[in-house]
mmCIF file of C-alpha atoms in Angstrom:
data_model
loop_
_atom_site.group_PDB
_atom_site.id
_atom_site.type_symbol
_atom_site.label_atom_id
_atom_site.label_comp_id
_atom_site.label_asym_id
_atom_site.label_seq_id
_atom_site.Cartn_x
_atom_site.Cartn_y
_atom_site.Cartn_z
ATOM 1 C CA MET A 13 -7.687 -47.428 -42.400
ATOM 2 C CA LEU A 14 -7.772 -49.913 -45.341
ATOM 3 C CA GLU A 15 -5.129 -52.624 -45.683
ATOM 4 C CA GLY A 16 -5.567 -54.481 -49.002
ATOM 5 C CA ASN A 17 -9.176 -55.559 -49.154
ATOM 6 C CA ARG A 18 -9.399 -55.862 -45.339
ATOM 7 C CA VAL A 19 -10.697 -53.076 -43.081
ATOM 8 C CA SER A 20 -8.832 -52.691 -39.724
ATOM 9 C CA ARG A 21 -11.171 -53.313 -36.814
ATOM 10 C CA ILE A 22 -10.969 -49.872 -35.168
ATOM 11 C CA SER A 23 -13.419 -49.653 -32.289
ATOM 12 C CA VAL A 24 -15.662 -46.576 -32.260
ATOM 13 C CA ARG A 25 -16.619 -46.872 -28.579
ATOM 14 C CA GLY A 26 -17.035 -43.392 -27.118
ATOM 15 C CA PHE A 27 -17.367 -41.673 -30.502
ATOM 16 C CA ALA A 28 -19.914 -38.854 -30.091
ATOM 17 C CA VAL A 29 -21.135 -38.855 -33.670
ATOM 18 C CA ALA A 30 -22.467 -35.438 -34.541
ATOM 19 C CA SER A 31 -23.708 -36.404 -37.961
ATOM 20 C CA ALA A 32 -27.286 -37.670 -38.076
ATOM 21 C CA THR A 33 -26.486 -39.701 -41.131
ATOM 22 C CA ALA A 34 -23.613 -41.445 -39.334
ATOM 23 C CA VAL A 35 -25.832 -42.229 -36.345
ATOM 24 C CA THR A 36 -28.433 -43.765 -38.641
ATOM 25 C CA ALA A 37 -25.750 -45.865 -40.272
ATOM 26 C CA VAL A 38 -24.427 -47.157 -36.946
ATOM 27 C CA GLY A 39 -27.969 -48.047 -35.812
ATOM 28 C CA ALA A 40 -28.714 -49.794 -39.071
ATOM 29 C CA VAL A 41 -25.613 -51.959 -38.887
ATOM 30 C CA THR A 42 -26.337 -52.893 -35.271
ATOM 31 C CA GLY A 43 -29.864 -53.949 -36.235
ATOM 32 C CA VAL A 44 -28.576 -56.188 -38.999
ATOM 33 C CA ALA A 45 -26.041 -57.827 -36.666
ATOM 34 C CA SER A 46 -28.754 -58.676 -34.114
ATOM 35 C CA GLY A 47 -31.336 -59.773 -36.688
ATOM 36 C CA SER A 48 -33.634 -56.916 -35.873
ATOM 37 C CA THR A 49 -33.974 -53.322 -37.003
ATOM 38 C CA GLY A 50 -35.561 -52.226 -33.717
ATOM 39 C CA GLN A 51 -33.942 -50.821 -30.502
ATOM 40 C CA PRO A 52 -31.726 -53.064 -28.275
ATOM 41 C CA SER A 53 -33.870 -55.226 -26.041
ATOM 42 C CA SER A 54 -31.349 -55.703 -23.240
ATOM 43 C CA ASP A 55 -28.217 -54.203 -21.597
ATOM 44 C CA ALA A 56 -26.107 -56.682 -23.563
ATOM 45 C CA GLU A 57 -27.592 -55.408 -26.796
ATOM 46 C CA ALA A 58 -27.009 -51.785 -25.725
ATOM 47 C CA THR A 59 -23.379 -52.603 -24.968
ATOM 48 C CA ALA A 60 -23.054 -54.291 -28.358
ATOM 49 C CA SER A 61 -24.469 -51.173 -29.981
ATOM 50 C CA GLU A 62 -21.903 -49.011 -28.188
ATOM 51 C CA THR A 63 -19.047 -51.243 -29.356
ATOM 52 C CA THR A 64 -19.971 -51.247 -33.040
ATOM 53 C CA LEU A 65 -16.799 -51.733 -35.050
ATOM 54 C CA LEU A 66 -15.793 -49.481 -37.907
ATOM 55 C CA ALA A 67 -15.450 -52.583 -40.086
ATOM 56 C CA ASP A 68 -19.151 -53.346 -39.538
ATOM 57 C CA ILE A 69 -20.198 -49.999 -41.040
ATOM 58 C CA PRO A 70 -20.751 -49.929 -44.809
ATOM 59 C CA ALA A 71 -17.726 -48.545 -46.602
ATOM 60 C CA GLY A 72 -19.743 -45.600 -47.894
ATOM 61 C CA GLN A 73 -20.573 -44.476 -44.364
ATOM 62 C CA GLN A 74 -17.137 -44.937 -42.763
ATOM 63 C CA ALA A 75 -15.767 -41.576 -43.896
ATOM 64 C CA GLN A 76 -18.782 -39.772 -42.431
ATOM 65 C CA VAL A 77 -18.408 -41.572 -39.102
ATOM 66 C CA GLN A 78 -14.704 -40.820 -38.903
ATOM 67 C CA THR A 79 -15.129 -37.194 -39.916
ATOM 68 C CA ALA A 80 -17.901 -36.597 -37.368
ATOM 69 C CA SER A 81 -15.881 -38.252 -34.615
ATOM 70 C CA LEU A 82 -12.705 -36.323 -35.379
ATOM 71 C CA THR A 83 -14.665 -33.076 -35.527
ATOM 72 C CA GLN A 84 -16.236 -33.808 -32.124
ATOM 73 C CA GLN A 85 -12.832 -34.666 -30.660
ATOM 74 C CA ALA A 86 -11.306 -31.480 -32.068
ATOM 75 C CA ASP A 87 -14.132 -29.404 -30.595
ATOM 76 C CA ALA A 88 -13.699 -31.081 -27.182
ATOM 77 C CA GLN A 89 -9.950 -30.485 -27.287
ATOM 78 C CA ALA A 90 -10.463 -26.841 -28.209
ATOM 79 C CA ILE A 91 -12.888 -26.360 -25.321
ATOM 80 C CA ALA A 92 -10.471 -28.051 -22.925
ATOM 81 C CA ALA A 93 -7.601 -25.890 -24.188
ATOM 82 C CA ASP A 94 -9.662 -22.728 -23.737
ATOM 83 C CA ALA A 95 -10.620 -23.739 -20.198
ATOM 84 C CA SER A 96 -6.991 -24.538 -19.359
ATOM 85 C CA ALA A 97 -5.795 -21.229 -20.797
ATOM 86 C CA LYS A 98 -8.445 -19.335 -18.846
ATOM 87 C CA LYS A 99 -7.505 -21.138 -15.621
ATOM 88 C CA ASP A 100 -3.809 -20.388 -16.194
ATOM 89 C CA ALA A 101 -4.583 -16.715 -16.880
ATOM 90 C CA GLU A 102 -6.687 -16.428 -13.731
ATOM 91 C CA GLU A 103 -3.976 -18.073 -11.634
ATOM 92 C CA SER A 104 -1.336 -15.769 -13.123
ATOM 93 C CA ALA A 105 -3.499 -12.712 -12.413
ATOM 94 C CA ARG A 106 -4.088 -13.893 -8.834
ATOM 95 C CA LYS A 107 -0.369 -14.370 -8.235
ATOM 96 C CA GLN A 108 0.415 -10.951 -9.736
ATOM 97 C CA ALA A 109 -2.231 -9.257 -7.600
ATOM 98 C CA ALA A 110 -0.804 -10.918 -4.490
ATOM 99 C CA ALA A 111 2.728 -9.835 -5.445
ATOM 100 C CA ASP A 112 1.550 -6.260 -6.076
ATOM 101 C CA ALA A 113 -0.193 -6.166 -2.691
ATOM 102 C CA VAL A 114 2.960 -7.338 -0.924
ATOM 103 C CA ALA A 115 5.079 -4.787 -2.800
ATOM 104 C CA LYS A 116 2.705 -1.953 -1.860
ATOM 105 C CA GLN A 117 2.691 -3.033 1.772
ATOM 106 C CA GLN A 118 6.486 -3.153 1.847
ATOM 107 C CA ALA A 119 6.730 0.273 0.181
ATOM 108 C CA ALA A 120 4.279 1.768 2.687
ATOM 109 C CA GLN A 121 6.179 0.219 5.585
ATOM 110 C CA LYS A 122 9.484 1.566 4.282
ATOM 111 C CA ALA A 123 8.000 5.040 3.794
ATOM 112 C CA GLU A 124 6.684 4.950 7.357
ATOM 113 C CA GLU A 125 10.069 3.857 8.687
ATOM 114 C CA ASP A 126 11.863 6.571 6.704
ATOM 115 C CA ALA A 127 9.479 9.233 7.987
ATOM 116 C CA LYS A 128 9.973 8.018 11.549
ATOM 117 C CA ALA A 129 13.763 8.083 11.126
ATOM 118 C CA ARG A 130 13.640 11.644 9.751
ATOM 119 C CA LYS A 131 11.446 12.767 12.615
ATOM 120 C CA GLU A 132 13.747 11.213 15.198
ATOM 121 C CA ALA A 133 16.780 12.788 13.549
ATOM 122 C CA GLU A 134 15.127 16.209 13.591
ATOM 123 C CA GLN A 135 14.121 15.831 17.216
ATOM 124 C CA LYS A 136 17.619 14.744 18.164
ATOM 125 C CA ALA A 137 19.091 17.716 16.320
ATOM 126 C CA SER A 138 16.734 20.016 18.175
ATOM 127 C CA ARG A 139 17.569 18.448 21.534
ATOM 128 C CA ASP A 140 21.296 18.629 20.841
ATOM 129 C CA ALA A 141 20.997 22.255 19.825
ATOM 130 C CA THR A 142 19.463 23.266 23.159
ATOM 131 C CA ARG A 143 22.722 22.393 24.898
ATOM 132 C CA ASP A 144 24.233 25.566 23.461
ATOM 133 C CA ALA A 145 21.848 27.891 25.289
ATOM 134 C CA SER A 146 24.371 28.719 27.993
ATOM 135 C CA SER A 147 27.073 29.565 25.453
ATOM 136 C CA PHE A 148 25.592 32.972 24.637
ATOM 137 C CA PRO A 149 27.034 35.916 26.587
ATOM 138 C CA VAL A 150 24.590 37.659 28.885
ATOM 139 C CA GLN A 151 23.645 41.163 27.772
ATOM 140 C CA SER A 152 21.530 43.918 29.252
ATOM 141 C CA SER A 153 19.321 43.932 26.174
ATOM 142 C CA TYR A 154 18.938 42.075 22.862
ATOM 143 C CA SER A 155 17.780 43.110 19.396
ATOM 144 C CA ILE A 156 15.341 41.024 17.405
ATOM 145 C CA ALA A 157 18.157 40.102 15.004
ATOM 146 C CA GLN A 158 20.286 38.842 17.885
ATOM 147 C CA ILE A 159 17.445 36.774 19.312
ATOM 148 C CA GLN A 160 16.695 35.262 15.918
ATOM 149 C CA ALA A 161 20.388 34.404 15.455
ATOM 150 C CA MET A 162 20.304 32.617 18.824
ATOM 151 C CA ALA A 163 17.257 30.666 17.772
ATOM 152 C CA ARG A 164 18.830 29.664 14.450
ATOM 153 C CA SER A 165 21.833 28.217 16.244
ATOM 154 C CA MET A 166 19.655 26.333 18.729
ATOM 155 C CA VAL A 167 16.871 25.034 16.496
ATOM 156 C CA GLY A 168 17.470 22.495 13.735
ATOM 157 C CA ALA A 169 17.492 24.007 10.245
ATOM 158 C CA GLY A 170 14.502 21.961 9.144
ATOM 159 C CA GLN A 171 12.430 23.199 12.095
ATOM 160 C CA PHE A 172 13.446 26.839 12.367
ATOM 161 C CA GLN A 173 10.779 28.310 10.097
ATOM 162 C CA CYS A 174 7.990 26.595 12.039
ATOM 163 C CA PHE A 175 9.590 27.721 15.293
ATOM 164 C CA SER A 176 9.848 31.276 13.964
ATOM 165 C CA ASN A 177 6.192 31.296 12.837
ATOM 166 C CA ILE A 178 5.033 30.538 16.365
ATOM 167 C CA VAL A 179 7.251 33.226 17.931
ATOM 168 C CA ASP A 180 6.039 35.742 15.320
ATOM 169 C CA HIS A 181 2.437 35.140 16.327
ATOM 170 C CA GLU A 182 3.032 34.914 20.069
ATOM 171 C CA SER A 183 5.363 37.838 20.739
ATOM 172 C CA SER A 184 6.833 39.232 17.511
ATOM 173 C CA TRP A 185 10.242 38.229 18.951
ATOM 174 C CA ASN A 186 9.882 40.469 21.995
ATOM 175 C CA TYR A 187 11.437 38.476 24.847
ATOM 176 C CA GLN A 188 9.895 40.859 27.402
ATOM 177 C CA ALA A 189 6.366 40.824 25.973
ATOM 178 C CA VAL A 190 3.630 40.639 28.616
ATOM 179 C CA ASN A 191 -0.040 39.876 28.043
ATOM 180 C CA ALA A 192 -1.862 42.525 30.070
ATOM 181 C CA SER A 193 -4.927 40.367 30.713
ATOM 182 C CA SER A 194 -3.375 36.963 31.435
ATOM 183 C CA GLY A 195 0.181 37.755 32.464
ATOM 184 C CA ALA A 196 1.645 35.393 29.826
ATOM 185 C CA TYR A 197 5.281 36.282 29.336
ATOM 186 C CA GLY A 198 8.164 36.228 26.871
ATOM 187 C CA LEU A 199 8.808 34.958 23.376
ATOM 188 C CA PHE A 200 6.362 32.079 23.772
ATOM 189 C CA GLN A 201 3.853 33.768 26.078
ATOM 190 C CA ALA A 202 4.367 31.121 28.734
ATOM 191 C CA LEU A 203 1.588 31.124 31.339
ATOM 192 C CA PRO A 204 2.707 31.638 33.938
ATOM 193 C CA GLY A 205 6.068 32.928 32.798
ATOM 194 C CA SER A 206 7.754 31.323 35.781
ATOM 195 C CA LYS A 207 7.417 27.959 33.984
ATOM 196 C CA MET A 208 10.585 28.906 32.145
ATOM 197 C CA SER A 209 12.597 28.850 35.369
ATOM 198 C CA SER A 210 12.852 25.078 34.843
ATOM 199 C CA VAL A 211 15.698 25.747 32.394
ATOM 200 C CA GLY A 212 17.199 28.901 33.907
ATOM 201 C CA ALA A 213 16.725 31.414 36.682
ATOM 202 C CA ASP A 214 17.293 34.263 34.208
ATOM 203 C CA TRP A 215 14.152 33.441 32.184
ATOM 204 C CA GLN A 216 12.862 37.013 32.440
ATOM 205 C CA THR A 217 15.932 38.666 30.943
ATOM 206 C CA ASN A 218 17.711 36.076 28.814
ATOM 207 C CA PRO A 219 16.119 35.174 25.450
ATOM 208 C CA ALA A 220 18.444 32.156 25.104
ATOM 209 C CA THR A 221 16.858 30.666 28.225
ATOM 210 C CA GLN A 222 13.403 31.323 26.808
ATOM 211 C CA ILE A 223 14.347 29.747 23.460
ATOM 212 C CA LYS A 224 15.639 26.655 25.237
ATOM 213 C CA TRP A 225 12.421 26.360 27.220
ATOM 214 C CA GLY A 226 10.199 26.925 24.151
ATOM 215 C CA LEU A 227 12.056 24.346 22.098
ATOM 216 C CA ASN A 228 11.855 21.793 24.899
ATOM 217 C CA TYR A 229 8.129 22.481 25.241
ATOM 218 C CA MET A 230 7.419 22.006 21.507
ATOM 219 C CA ASN A 231 9.459 18.812 21.320
ATOM 220 C CA SER A 232 7.971 17.216 24.424
ATOM 221 C CA ARG A 233 4.342 18.208 23.801
ATOM 222 C CA TYR A 234 4.077 17.969 19.996
ATOM 223 C CA GLY A 235 7.172 16.125 18.833
ATOM 224 C CA SER A 236 8.770 19.033 16.976
ATOM 225 C CA PRO A 237 8.314 22.764 16.270
ATOM 226 C CA CYS A 238 6.673 21.968 12.920
ATOM 227 C CA GLN A 239 4.099 19.733 14.576
ATOM 228 C CA ALA A 240 3.515 22.458 17.152
ATOM 229 C CA TRP A 241 3.021 24.941 14.317
ATOM 230 C CA SER A 242 0.500 22.627 12.641
ATOM 231 C CA PHE A 243 -1.466 22.525 15.885
ATOM 232 C CA TRP A 244 -1.223 26.313 16.229
ATOM 233 C CA GLN A 245 -2.611 26.811 12.723
ATOM 234 C CA ALA A 246 -5.609 24.615 13.517
ATOM 235 C CA ASN A 247 -6.308 26.104 16.950
ATOM 236 C CA SER A 248 -4.595 29.552 17.130
ATOM 237 C CA TRP A 249 -2.786 28.412 20.280
ATOM 238 C CA TYR A 250 -0.356 25.655 21.163
#
């Protein structure tokens, strides 16, 4: 900056002058100051060259030196800003990815817990329903509709269709069905049929007793009638 006829002594140390003309000017002024137009002969001379003052540069060259320096500084600042912005963007993306991963893990855990709670509720409903097996009056014979009504009142609503599918395939709801080759007996073709005596001595003649046994078997072995039905579909037995 000019103040009257005097030039302020602004140091240009560290200026990376991009202009070849400006570099030539700085070198020329340094040579004049040292009495030589050649290269610095010592470290002291090199240091002196680096600390050339703006006031030592001919007035006609000062604008070029300043312009080149400011341009270099602006470029350096732009590069630094771009690098900072890129780093910030990468950090933001990393944090978002971590947050998304945590959210997905929490959602999966909640879904698993909800499914487990539903399963336990269904199993409890099925177990509670079996307590009503002895509430049905004993008859000399039972129609398919009567047996199915018993099953509906003993099996949870969400499990009945699976339960029914198994009985359809095993005995077609005939509580006295006998497999001629194996001796399997009843609604569930228990083998041997006497297994069902664990829930009632009238297992041969009372479909309610058979339903209670079949439901207990599906719950204890597979977790629920629907899981038993899934196994049956894959293996044609359960």
